[in-house]
């Protein structure tokens, strides 16, 4: 049998060839040197050669206000176009389909680099992706403060959206109240809600120290209605595949999305395969997808995810102080309150080196540490004690939020008895210090509010709020242990009306954060003197406070109005007390990437951190990162158009008086 090989040229005019009669001849279709299809000519009535549609060219992206306009040259025979976007010019996500013009406006560009590619669609198929556009970089002026951010979307026949904002103990009621107010209706816009959640993550202004991006989706059924919201897809498989691709390929400030799905199959679900496919594809990995059988399991899964996110978003440092040991002594610190060190599942073990006061050959049980196998010891002033600090401690068991430190014991190995001996003089209260520092993260909750949940809807909301409460609990930095230390610039957890303060041994207690911030390094809000709300522009023409009191009344005090309790703005005299070098040491430093002053009391060693937050004039922010301006409540004695404020930069700390209409920071005090 002879074989006639016919090479099909793709880019030629359309031709119809008919009348093939050979009974034993075959047609091989090659791609390069590889046969991709084989046909018997006897079975072919005709062969049609179709012109391959070309990829669009001249892809140009142009910034226009808050949007980016993408244009390209029209392609012959193209019926429509698809636009794809990427933050790294590697992973592209479908942005829009069914575009009939040769331009598209991206109204929600991502922060950072935006690359675009275009694909042409014709009746005969689609082109390959075009070359990429030159990147358009979106930069925002305002700096989001360090913290945990959350957004919520409830879905049924519509979407109910709680925009992404900071979650903290003093703001959690905004989130729990939103969940409590959600109502159930028919419809399940599951796929569409997930799309919108991802878009919300992408376009949000988030902190520069972001370390984790997460999305948690709960559903009890199948999608019903998303096709009416997005006509680009016509089947569950097509839409779900696109959503999964968006989850896996979208980056938020260069970070991937860790997506979790929780499914409680409703009684009305008969398509088990589709239900399972939904759970798998709405998660970033199969292990993040969980089908549960009861609301108790829903709650347990919410809490498990909360613990995991807590662990990922925090950095735990543990310092342990012991007397110097004989060279070669094997030491073990246990953290799980065992009576026999050999039974511990949570420990740090190493061998003491007398020559350099280090701990070597370190092994970690039930935890990991960024400090590695050798940790240098720091000899204390009395030269007897040595302190070992273990950084970036992570518990490997999901049941632990962090490594517990309330039952630490220290043991030495006795070789001739092959047993561990406990050091009964080791005092965890005075010889340990634990610091847990929170990094920034953002979480989207996507919650099924369809009526198929029935009476379980209220229970779901309760469990979702428990998840929110759990995450809010872990948003503040903390330091524990007998040795006083600092984390986030503070040394106490005393609060007044929900806001923390530090006792510096002065006439007033000083807040740990600026008004409007939830972390010591957060810039917070800016206020004109005597005004109690923020605004987009600070000028003399829109300044509203016309009175000239020697000291601001509480009704015009930004601290009292916004924080309540006994909080107020400090007087100039109280700022002078803080500034006085006989009372406090001022050290210019950088905390979590933010410049400012650590102010340490000479009376008790406690400290606060004041970020160099700059000031606002008109709609602009000036001096952020280099200068700090903090209002007092005191009117200038030389010019009633002025008020006094604390002023600092890297080389000095002083006071000044200037126009009251400028937007400046407020660090509150209480009695």
XYZ file of C-alpha atoms in Angstrom:
671
model
C 0.000 0.000 0.000
C 1.329 3.384 -0.933
C 0.825 6.406 1.280
C 0.347 9.844 -0.203
C 1.424 12.523 2.311
C -0.360 15.842 1.907
C 0.980 18.865 3.780
C -1.739 21.334 4.783
C -0.662 24.942 4.648
C -2.558 26.935 7.209
C -2.214 30.465 5.909
C -3.578 30.065 2.347
C -6.821 30.914 0.594
C -9.815 28.636 1.190
C -9.929 25.754 -1.358
C -12.416 22.907 -1.774
C -10.984 19.695 -3.228
C -13.422 16.921 -4.129
C -13.667 13.616 -5.917
C -11.084 11.517 -4.066
C -11.665 7.858 -5.034
C -8.550 5.934 -3.952
C -9.594 3.133 -1.621
C -6.347 2.508 0.236
C -4.802 5.914 0.479
C -4.631 7.836 3.748
C -4.244 11.470 4.670
C -1.752 12.359 7.405
C -1.919 15.800 8.979
C 1.349 16.972 10.439
C 2.213 19.556 13.041
C 5.904 20.022 12.448
C 7.202 16.480 12.056
C 4.469 14.910 14.193
C 1.311 13.304 12.824
C -1.641 14.797 14.675
C -4.480 13.223 12.619
C -4.918 10.371 10.096
C -7.867 9.836 7.714
C -8.667 7.284 4.993
C -9.210 9.164 1.743
C -12.114 6.903 0.887
C -13.975 8.415 3.819
C -13.312 12.023 2.785
C -15.751 13.794 0.479
C -13.880 17.090 0.464
C -11.092 18.980 2.168
C -11.429 22.622 3.078
C -8.392 24.790 3.711
C -9.304 27.663 6.029
C -7.231 30.747 6.584
C -5.691 30.896 10.050
C -6.693 34.053 11.886
C -3.727 36.187 12.836
C -2.976 37.522 16.302
C -3.689 41.207 16.946
C -0.731 43.573 16.704
C 0.208 47.025 18.026
C -1.087 46.387 21.555
C -0.948 49.741 23.334
C -1.998 50.422 26.933
C -2.576 54.014 28.044
C -3.442 55.284 31.507
C -6.601 57.401 31.579
C -7.575 58.721 34.987
C -8.182 55.702 37.204
C -8.504 53.364 34.201
C -6.261 51.869 31.517
C -7.322 51.942 27.855
C -6.013 49.071 25.704
C -6.040 49.409 21.899
C -4.875 47.169 19.043
C -4.953 46.933 15.267
C -8.067 45.301 13.824
C -7.648 41.752 12.478
C -9.254 40.678 9.204
C -12.083 38.139 9.705
C -12.117 38.683 13.480
C -15.636 38.650 14.884
C -14.628 39.503 18.446
C -11.647 39.801 20.773
C -10.578 38.645 24.221
C -8.346 40.734 26.504
C -5.989 39.157 29.033
C -4.097 40.851 31.898
C -1.002 39.974 33.928
C 0.996 41.525 36.748
C 4.235 39.736 35.832
C 4.006 39.222 32.038
C 3.989 35.462 32.676
C 0.628 34.424 34.084
C -2.262 35.939 32.123
C -5.900 35.903 33.246
C -8.900 36.452 30.952
C -10.192 39.951 31.642
C -12.959 40.420 29.042
C -14.595 38.537 26.142
C -16.950 39.286 23.228
C -15.332 42.642 22.521
C -16.384 43.782 19.061
C -14.250 46.923 18.897
C -10.466 47.116 18.804
C -10.240 48.804 22.201
C -11.081 47.993 25.796
C -11.098 50.055 29.006
C -9.912 48.339 32.172
C -11.729 50.212 34.937
C -10.193 48.159 37.762
C -6.451 47.950 37.048
C -4.327 46.207 39.640
C -1.803 48.004 41.809
C 1.663 47.665 40.350
C 2.380 46.522 36.796
C -0.438 45.861 34.305
C 0.438 43.929 31.116
C -2.132 43.150 28.426
C -2.438 40.635 25.576
C -5.274 40.236 23.064
C -6.677 37.224 21.201
C -8.782 37.406 18.008
C -11.844 35.152 17.602
C -13.325 34.158 14.214
C -15.812 31.603 12.896
C -12.890 29.289 12.140
C -11.285 29.432 15.571
C -9.081 31.735 17.582
C -5.627 33.211 17.242
C -2.753 32.776 19.611
C -2.216 35.488 22.202
C -0.657 38.665 20.906
C 2.583 40.166 22.068
C 2.181 42.008 25.365
C 1.692 45.702 25.788
C 4.257 47.792 27.576
C 3.334 47.741 31.281
C 1.318 50.472 32.945
C 2.224 50.771 36.621
C -0.443 51.931 39.050
C 0.883 53.637 42.176
C -1.242 55.071 44.974
C -0.256 57.990 47.163
C -1.971 56.881 50.337
C -0.238 54.208 52.389
C -2.387 51.468 53.857
C -1.365 50.743 57.415
C -0.099 47.385 58.581
C -2.862 45.050 59.705
C -5.374 42.371 58.805
C -7.847 43.363 56.099
C -11.143 41.661 55.350
C -13.983 41.903 52.868
C -17.247 39.944 52.763
C -19.569 38.985 49.906
C -22.909 37.322 50.565
C -24.578 35.792 47.538
C -27.990 34.498 46.498
C -29.893 36.138 43.614
C -27.825 39.279 44.261
C -24.493 40.112 45.873
C -24.199 41.929 49.198
C -20.756 43.425 49.603
C -18.798 44.610 52.655
C -15.795 46.376 51.167
C -12.272 45.446 52.183
C -11.119 47.361 55.251
C -8.975 46.788 58.307
C -10.155 44.219 60.868
C -9.183 44.870 64.477
C -10.827 44.529 67.897
C -12.244 48.050 67.611
C -13.598 47.493 64.062
C -14.771 43.867 64.175
C -18.359 44.900 64.941
C -18.552 46.415 61.450
C -17.957 42.927 60.031
C -20.029 40.898 62.480
C -22.946 43.331 62.178
C -22.758 43.010 58.386
C -22.924 39.210 58.572
C -25.756 39.332 61.107
C -27.764 41.595 58.777
C -27.496 39.275 55.759
C -30.784 37.724 54.584
C -31.488 34.562 52.590
C -33.169 34.511 49.168
C -33.519 32.208 46.193
C -30.652 32.001 43.709
C -26.999 31.019 44.042
C -24.545 33.299 42.205
C -21.633 31.155 43.353
C -19.276 31.541 40.379
C -20.062 35.210 39.864
C -19.532 36.013 43.561
C -16.120 34.345 43.442
C -15.159 36.413 40.393
C -16.171 39.649 42.109
C -14.317 38.650 45.284
C -11.090 38.197 43.316
C -11.606 41.541 41.563
C -12.076 43.194 44.969
C -8.781 41.755 46.196
C -6.955 42.958 43.104
C -8.140 46.567 43.186
C -7.834 47.148 46.948
C -5.168 49.411 48.417
C -3.230 47.151 50.782
C -0.083 47.492 52.944
C 3.365 47.020 51.465
C 4.207 44.338 54.064
C 1.419 42.050 52.849
C 2.366 38.389 53.366
C -0.873 36.494 52.744
C -3.915 36.752 50.471
C -6.771 34.377 51.254
C -10.335 33.688 50.159
C -12.758 31.448 52.067
C -15.939 30.342 50.270
C -18.870 28.573 51.930
C -21.674 27.034 49.858
C -24.428 24.462 50.296
C -25.264 23.832 46.671
C -24.756 24.383 42.972
C -24.537 27.569 40.965
C -27.861 29.023 39.851
C -27.854 32.312 37.977
C -24.225 33.290 37.356
C -24.683 32.871 33.592
C -27.177 35.739 33.684
C -24.521 37.992 35.225
C -21.662 37.035 32.886
C -22.633 35.979 29.366
C -19.090 34.960 28.413
C -19.796 31.382 29.501
C -22.510 28.921 28.537
C -21.813 25.842 30.694
C -20.872 25.008 34.274
C -17.641 23.427 33.107
C -16.589 26.475 31.098
C -17.444 29.024 33.787
C -15.965 26.950 36.625
C -12.757 26.375 34.675
C -12.420 30.128 34.108
C -12.967 30.845 37.813
C -10.383 28.225 38.794
C -7.888 29.729 36.351
C -8.529 33.159 37.833
C -7.928 31.843 41.359
C -4.665 30.156 40.410
C -3.238 32.869 38.146
C -4.282 36.114 39.823
C -1.618 37.844 41.919
C -2.316 40.483 44.564
C 0.780 42.608 45.077
C 2.782 39.714 43.675
C 1.215 37.134 46.025
C -0.956 34.183 44.969
C -4.438 33.699 46.387
C -4.811 30.907 48.946
C -8.411 29.899 48.305
C -10.399 27.621 50.632
C -13.821 26.095 49.989
C -16.248 24.618 52.521
C -19.239 22.699 51.193
C -22.260 21.499 53.161
C -24.349 19.688 50.579
C -27.975 20.764 50.697
C -30.842 18.286 50.542
C -31.835 19.639 47.123
C -28.464 18.781 45.532
C -28.713 15.700 43.312
C -25.661 16.281 41.105
C -22.926 15.082 43.464
C -20.251 15.240 40.772
C -20.912 18.921 40.063
C -20.975 19.721 43.784
C -17.573 18.075 44.211
C -16.230 19.840 41.114
C -17.338 23.178 42.558
C -15.472 22.592 45.817
C -12.273 21.475 44.084
C -12.238 24.324 41.572
C -13.098 27.055 44.080
C -9.979 26.138 46.074
C -6.408 26.923 45.094
C -5.411 23.300 45.794
C -7.366 20.073 46.445
C -6.302 19.970 50.092
C -7.977 23.361 50.614
C -11.380 21.966 49.570
C -13.525 20.408 52.297
C -16.954 18.796 52.189
C -18.603 18.699 55.609
C -21.781 17.025 56.810
C -22.988 19.321 59.589
C -22.884 22.899 60.781
C -20.641 21.799 63.648
C -18.123 20.676 61.036
C -18.546 24.008 59.241
C -17.588 25.771 62.463
C -14.628 23.447 63.015
C -13.394 24.095 59.486
C -13.751 27.863 59.900
C -11.693 27.666 63.098
C -9.072 25.424 61.481
C -8.642 27.887 58.625
C -8.477 30.770 61.118
C -5.688 29.014 63.024
C -3.787 28.352 59.817
C -4.104 31.946 58.642
C -3.149 33.203 62.112
C 0.012 31.111 61.960
C 0.885 32.268 58.451
C 0.353 35.947 59.292
C 2.394 36.044 62.501
C 6.062 35.898 63.374
C 6.810 34.445 66.817
C 10.140 35.046 68.526
C 11.096 33.229 71.729
C 14.052 34.227 73.947
C 15.197 31.783 76.642
C 17.735 32.596 79.369
C 19.683 29.944 81.298
C 22.908 29.788 83.352
C 25.964 28.836 81.332
C 26.491 25.060 81.169
C 29.476 22.739 80.962
C 30.812 22.373 77.454
C 28.921 19.740 75.475
C 25.857 19.701 77.726
C 22.756 18.682 75.802
C 19.861 21.022 76.626
C 16.178 20.657 75.851
C 13.398 23.224 76.270
C 9.922 21.655 76.336
C 6.714 23.584 75.647
C 3.978 20.973 76.192
C 4.054 20.645 80.014
C 5.446 17.106 80.108
C 6.867 15.442 83.220
C 9.497 13.607 81.171
C 11.427 15.493 78.489
C 11.736 12.350 76.382
C 7.941 12.332 75.977
C 7.773 15.888 74.653
C 6.314 16.503 71.203
C 7.053 20.234 71.292
C 10.650 21.144 72.076
C 13.944 22.817 71.121
C 17.104 20.800 71.731
C 20.772 21.676 71.267
C 24.303 21.247 72.621
C 25.904 24.059 74.627
C 29.291 25.307 73.413
C 31.192 26.972 76.232
C 33.851 28.514 73.991
C 31.469 30.800 72.106
C 28.384 30.561 74.371
C 26.259 29.153 71.553
C 23.726 26.373 71.149
C 24.646 23.984 68.341
C 23.192 20.969 66.541
C 19.728 22.311 67.280
C 16.687 20.191 66.474
C 13.058 21.317 66.669
C 10.175 19.064 67.661
C 6.658 20.052 66.567
C 7.890 23.415 65.327
C 10.213 25.119 62.874
C 12.460 28.149 63.286
C 14.247 30.516 60.987
C 17.251 30.491 63.344
C 18.574 27.183 62.053
C 20.891 24.690 63.747
C 23.196 27.165 65.519
C 22.069 30.070 67.728
C 24.595 32.426 69.279
C 24.015 33.212 72.930
C 24.034 36.710 74.408
C 25.762 36.930 77.775
C 23.908 39.040 80.323
C 25.451 41.773 82.486
C 26.161 39.399 85.370
C 28.044 37.065 82.929
C 26.394 33.971 84.461
C 23.299 33.856 82.254
C 23.114 33.349 78.488
C 20.079 34.241 76.350
C 19.194 32.345 73.171
C 16.711 33.908 70.767
C 14.794 31.782 68.261
C 13.216 33.730 65.410
C 10.259 32.974 63.150
C 8.932 30.118 65.267
C 6.057 28.198 63.649
C 4.081 25.339 65.183
C 3.754 22.486 62.702
C 0.556 21.147 64.251
C -2.613 22.849 62.993
C -4.089 22.677 66.510
C -1.601 25.316 67.706
C -2.071 28.960 66.716
C 1.462 29.564 67.953
C 3.916 27.700 70.147
C 2.545 27.900 73.733
C 4.935 29.437 76.243
C 3.068 29.222 79.538
C 4.593 25.849 80.512
C 8.199 26.032 79.316
C 10.636 23.741 81.131
C 14.413 23.438 80.757
C 16.189 20.092 80.940
C 19.784 18.801 80.784
C 20.678 15.330 79.546
C 22.582 13.138 82.029
C 24.645 10.740 79.931
C 25.475 8.179 82.631
C 21.776 7.656 83.440
C 20.470 8.262 79.913
C 17.790 10.500 81.384
C 16.725 14.123 81.213
C 17.013 16.139 84.416
C 14.762 19.167 84.885
C 16.283 22.453 86.011
C 13.942 23.273 88.898
C 15.369 26.801 89.163
C 14.367 27.695 85.607
C 11.605 30.318 85.926
C 9.569 30.782 82.721
C 8.149 34.039 84.037
C 11.498 35.765 84.448
C 13.696 33.817 82.033
C 11.595 33.764 78.872
C 10.241 36.378 76.543
C 7.893 35.757 73.644
C 7.047 38.268 70.962
C 4.354 37.701 68.348
C 4.467 40.233 65.540
C 1.615 40.398 63.065
C 2.235 40.947 59.372
C -0.377 42.283 56.992
C -2.866 39.969 55.310
C -6.178 40.214 53.483
C -9.072 37.749 53.583
C -12.254 37.624 51.493
C -15.229 35.752 52.950
C -17.670 34.539 50.282
C -20.844 33.269 51.970
C -23.826 31.399 50.538
C -27.050 33.168 51.516
C -29.427 31.049 49.422
C -32.762 30.019 50.900
C -31.883 26.329 50.551
C -29.986 26.614 53.846
C -33.299 26.997 55.660
C -32.920 27.172 59.431
C -29.187 26.501 59.123
C -28.658 29.967 57.650
C -28.659 31.596 61.100
C -26.180 28.987 62.357
C -23.889 29.632 59.392
C -23.872 33.346 60.221
C -22.977 32.560 63.834
C -20.028 30.428 62.721
C -18.879 33.059 60.208
C -18.901 35.654 62.984
C -16.894 33.299 65.200
C -14.325 33.146 62.392
C -14.235 36.954 62.265
C -13.874 37.152 66.055
C -11.017 34.651 65.911
C -9.160 36.617 63.263
C -9.715 39.930 65.080
C -8.248 38.500 68.292
C -4.960 37.842 66.549
C -4.464 41.251 64.958
C -2.451 42.933 67.708
C 1.241 42.496 68.380
C 2.038 41.111 71.818
C 4.956 40.533 74.132
C 4.786 38.135 77.079
C 7.175 36.873 79.721
C 8.792 38.296 82.794
C 11.490 40.207 80.942
C 9.874 43.365 79.673
C 10.293 43.724 75.946
C 8.625 45.501 73.100
C 6.614 44.464 70.103
C 5.184 47.062 67.821
C 6.623 49.751 70.102
C 4.440 48.995 73.134
C 4.899 47.234 76.442
C 1.419 46.924 77.939
C -2.025 45.815 76.896
C -3.977 48.272 79.096
C -6.968 49.736 77.296
C -9.367 52.637 77.606
C -12.652 52.190 75.742
C -11.065 49.567 73.484
C -7.858 51.466 72.661
C -4.492 50.487 74.143
C -2.237 52.825 76.110
C 1.221 52.754 77.698
C 2.172 54.114 81.105
C 5.459 55.972 80.638
C 5.505 57.188 84.241
C 4.387 60.670 83.141
C 1.363 62.766 84.088
C -0.818 61.090 81.409
C -0.990 57.715 79.676
C -0.093 57.711 75.965
C -1.982 55.784 73.291
C -0.083 53.084 71.414
C -1.510 54.180 68.033
C -2.480 57.345 66.224
C -6.184 58.145 66.061
C -7.454 56.306 62.995
C -4.723 53.633 63.137
C -4.770 50.136 64.618
C -1.017 49.510 64.815
C 1.750 51.653 66.338
C 3.328 52.278 62.921
C 0.035 53.081 61.176
C -0.200 56.690 60.018
C -3.862 56.934 60.985
C -6.052 59.903 60.155
C -5.200 63.559 59.666
C -7.248 66.318 61.273
C -7.389 70.076 61.067
C -7.190 71.619 64.547
C -10.657 71.657 66.113
C -12.198 69.436 63.428
C -13.165 65.871 64.264
C -13.605 64.284 60.831
C -11.210 63.707 57.957
C -11.602 65.208 54.498
C -10.065 64.904 51.062
C -8.527 68.383 51.066
C -7.170 70.661 53.809
C -7.206 74.373 52.962
C -8.055 77.653 54.634
C -11.209 77.921 52.521
C -12.758 74.680 53.832
C -11.601 75.033 57.458
C -14.717 75.062 59.655
C -13.579 75.652 63.256
C -13.685 79.380 63.949
C -13.495 79.519 67.762
C -10.267 80.480 69.534
C -10.210 78.583 72.863
C -6.964 78.383 74.811
C -7.509 74.616 74.980
C -9.834 72.712 72.662
C -13.142 71.716 74.268
C -13.868 67.993 74.197
C -16.613 68.530 71.612
C -13.917 69.743 69.182
C -11.270 67.249 70.283
C -10.611 64.646 67.546
C -9.423 62.053 70.068
C -12.463 62.325 72.366
C -15.016 62.424 69.532
C -13.514 59.460 67.666
C -12.340 57.260 70.550
C -14.637 58.238 73.413
C -13.801 57.138 76.943
C -11.455 59.606 78.635
C -9.260 60.020 75.559
C -8.279 63.519 74.494
C -5.596 65.391 72.592
C -2.506 66.233 74.689
C -1.812 69.797 75.715
C 1.409 71.466 74.598
C 2.710 71.070 78.170
C 2.053 67.316 78.075
C 3.867 67.049 74.745
C 6.781 68.972 76.272
C 6.845 66.459 79.142
C 7.139 63.646 76.599
C 9.794 65.568 74.662
C 11.885 66.331 77.743
C 15.095 64.267 77.575
C 15.096 63.985 81.371
C 11.926 61.913 81.038
C 12.327 59.975 77.790
C 14.917 58.835 75.269
C 14.019 59.509 71.620
C 15.525 57.049 69.109
C 14.995 57.426 65.354
C 14.279 53.940 63.991
C 12.348 51.904 61.445
C 9.534 49.643 62.630
C 7.888 47.246 60.163
C 9.223 49.374 57.330
C 7.969 52.676 58.800
C 10.299 55.466 59.944
C 9.672 57.240 63.207
C 10.751 57.632 66.824
C 10.781 55.044 69.573
C 10.153 57.030 72.749
C 11.412 55.139 75.824
C 10.619 56.214 79.369
C 13.592 56.755 81.669
C 11.244 56.175 84.594
C 10.035 52.632 83.854
C 11.505 51.520 80.503
C 8.167 51.393 78.693
C 7.975 52.824 75.198
C 5.754 53.992 72.351
C 6.413 54.438 68.638
C 5.519 57.634 66.765
C 5.534 57.208 62.968
C 6.786 59.991 60.713
C 3.371 60.401 59.113
C 3.912 63.811 57.505
C 1.044 66.299 57.119
C -1.697 67.097 54.630
C -2.234 70.330 52.755
C -4.780 70.630 49.971
C -5.177 67.045 48.698
C -1.496 66.139 49.059
C 0.517 64.318 51.727
C 3.886 65.905 52.512
C 6.888 64.618 54.462
C 5.612 61.092 55.117
C 8.484 58.852 56.138
C 10.690 61.812 57.074
C 8.721 64.173 59.328
C 6.128 63.886 62.074
C 3.585 66.564 63.039
C 1.309 65.879 66.042
C -1.352 68.363 67.129
C -1.678 69.499 70.718
C -4.970 70.875 72.036
C -3.305 74.229 72.803
C -3.865 77.428 70.855
C -0.803 79.483 69.994
C -0.317 82.368 72.421
C 1.175 84.567 69.700
C -1.272 84.053 66.817
C -4.825 82.729 67.141
C -4.628 81.379 63.573
C -1.952 78.991 64.830
C -1.968 75.998 67.182
C 0.969 74.214 68.793
C 2.181 70.804 67.656
C 5.013 68.353 68.293
C 7.433 68.280 65.363
C 10.259 65.834 64.590
C 12.556 64.470 61.920
C 15.567 62.144 61.986
C 17.901 64.776 63.463
C 15.727 66.381 66.088
C 12.513 66.778 68.085
C 10.906 70.172 68.762
C 7.619 72.060 68.987
C 6.172 74.620 66.614
C 3.030 76.576 65.862
C 1.392 76.956 62.464
C -1.896 77.294 60.636
C -4.751 75.321 62.129
C -6.215 74.189 58.804
C -3.344 71.796 58.015
C -4.122 68.085 58.411
C -1.869 66.635 61.131
C -1.676 63.441 63.189
C -3.209 63.014 66.643
C -1.659 60.799 69.345
C -4.186 60.713 72.161
C -3.679 60.640 75.938
C -5.844 59.614 78.870
C -5.665 60.082 82.622
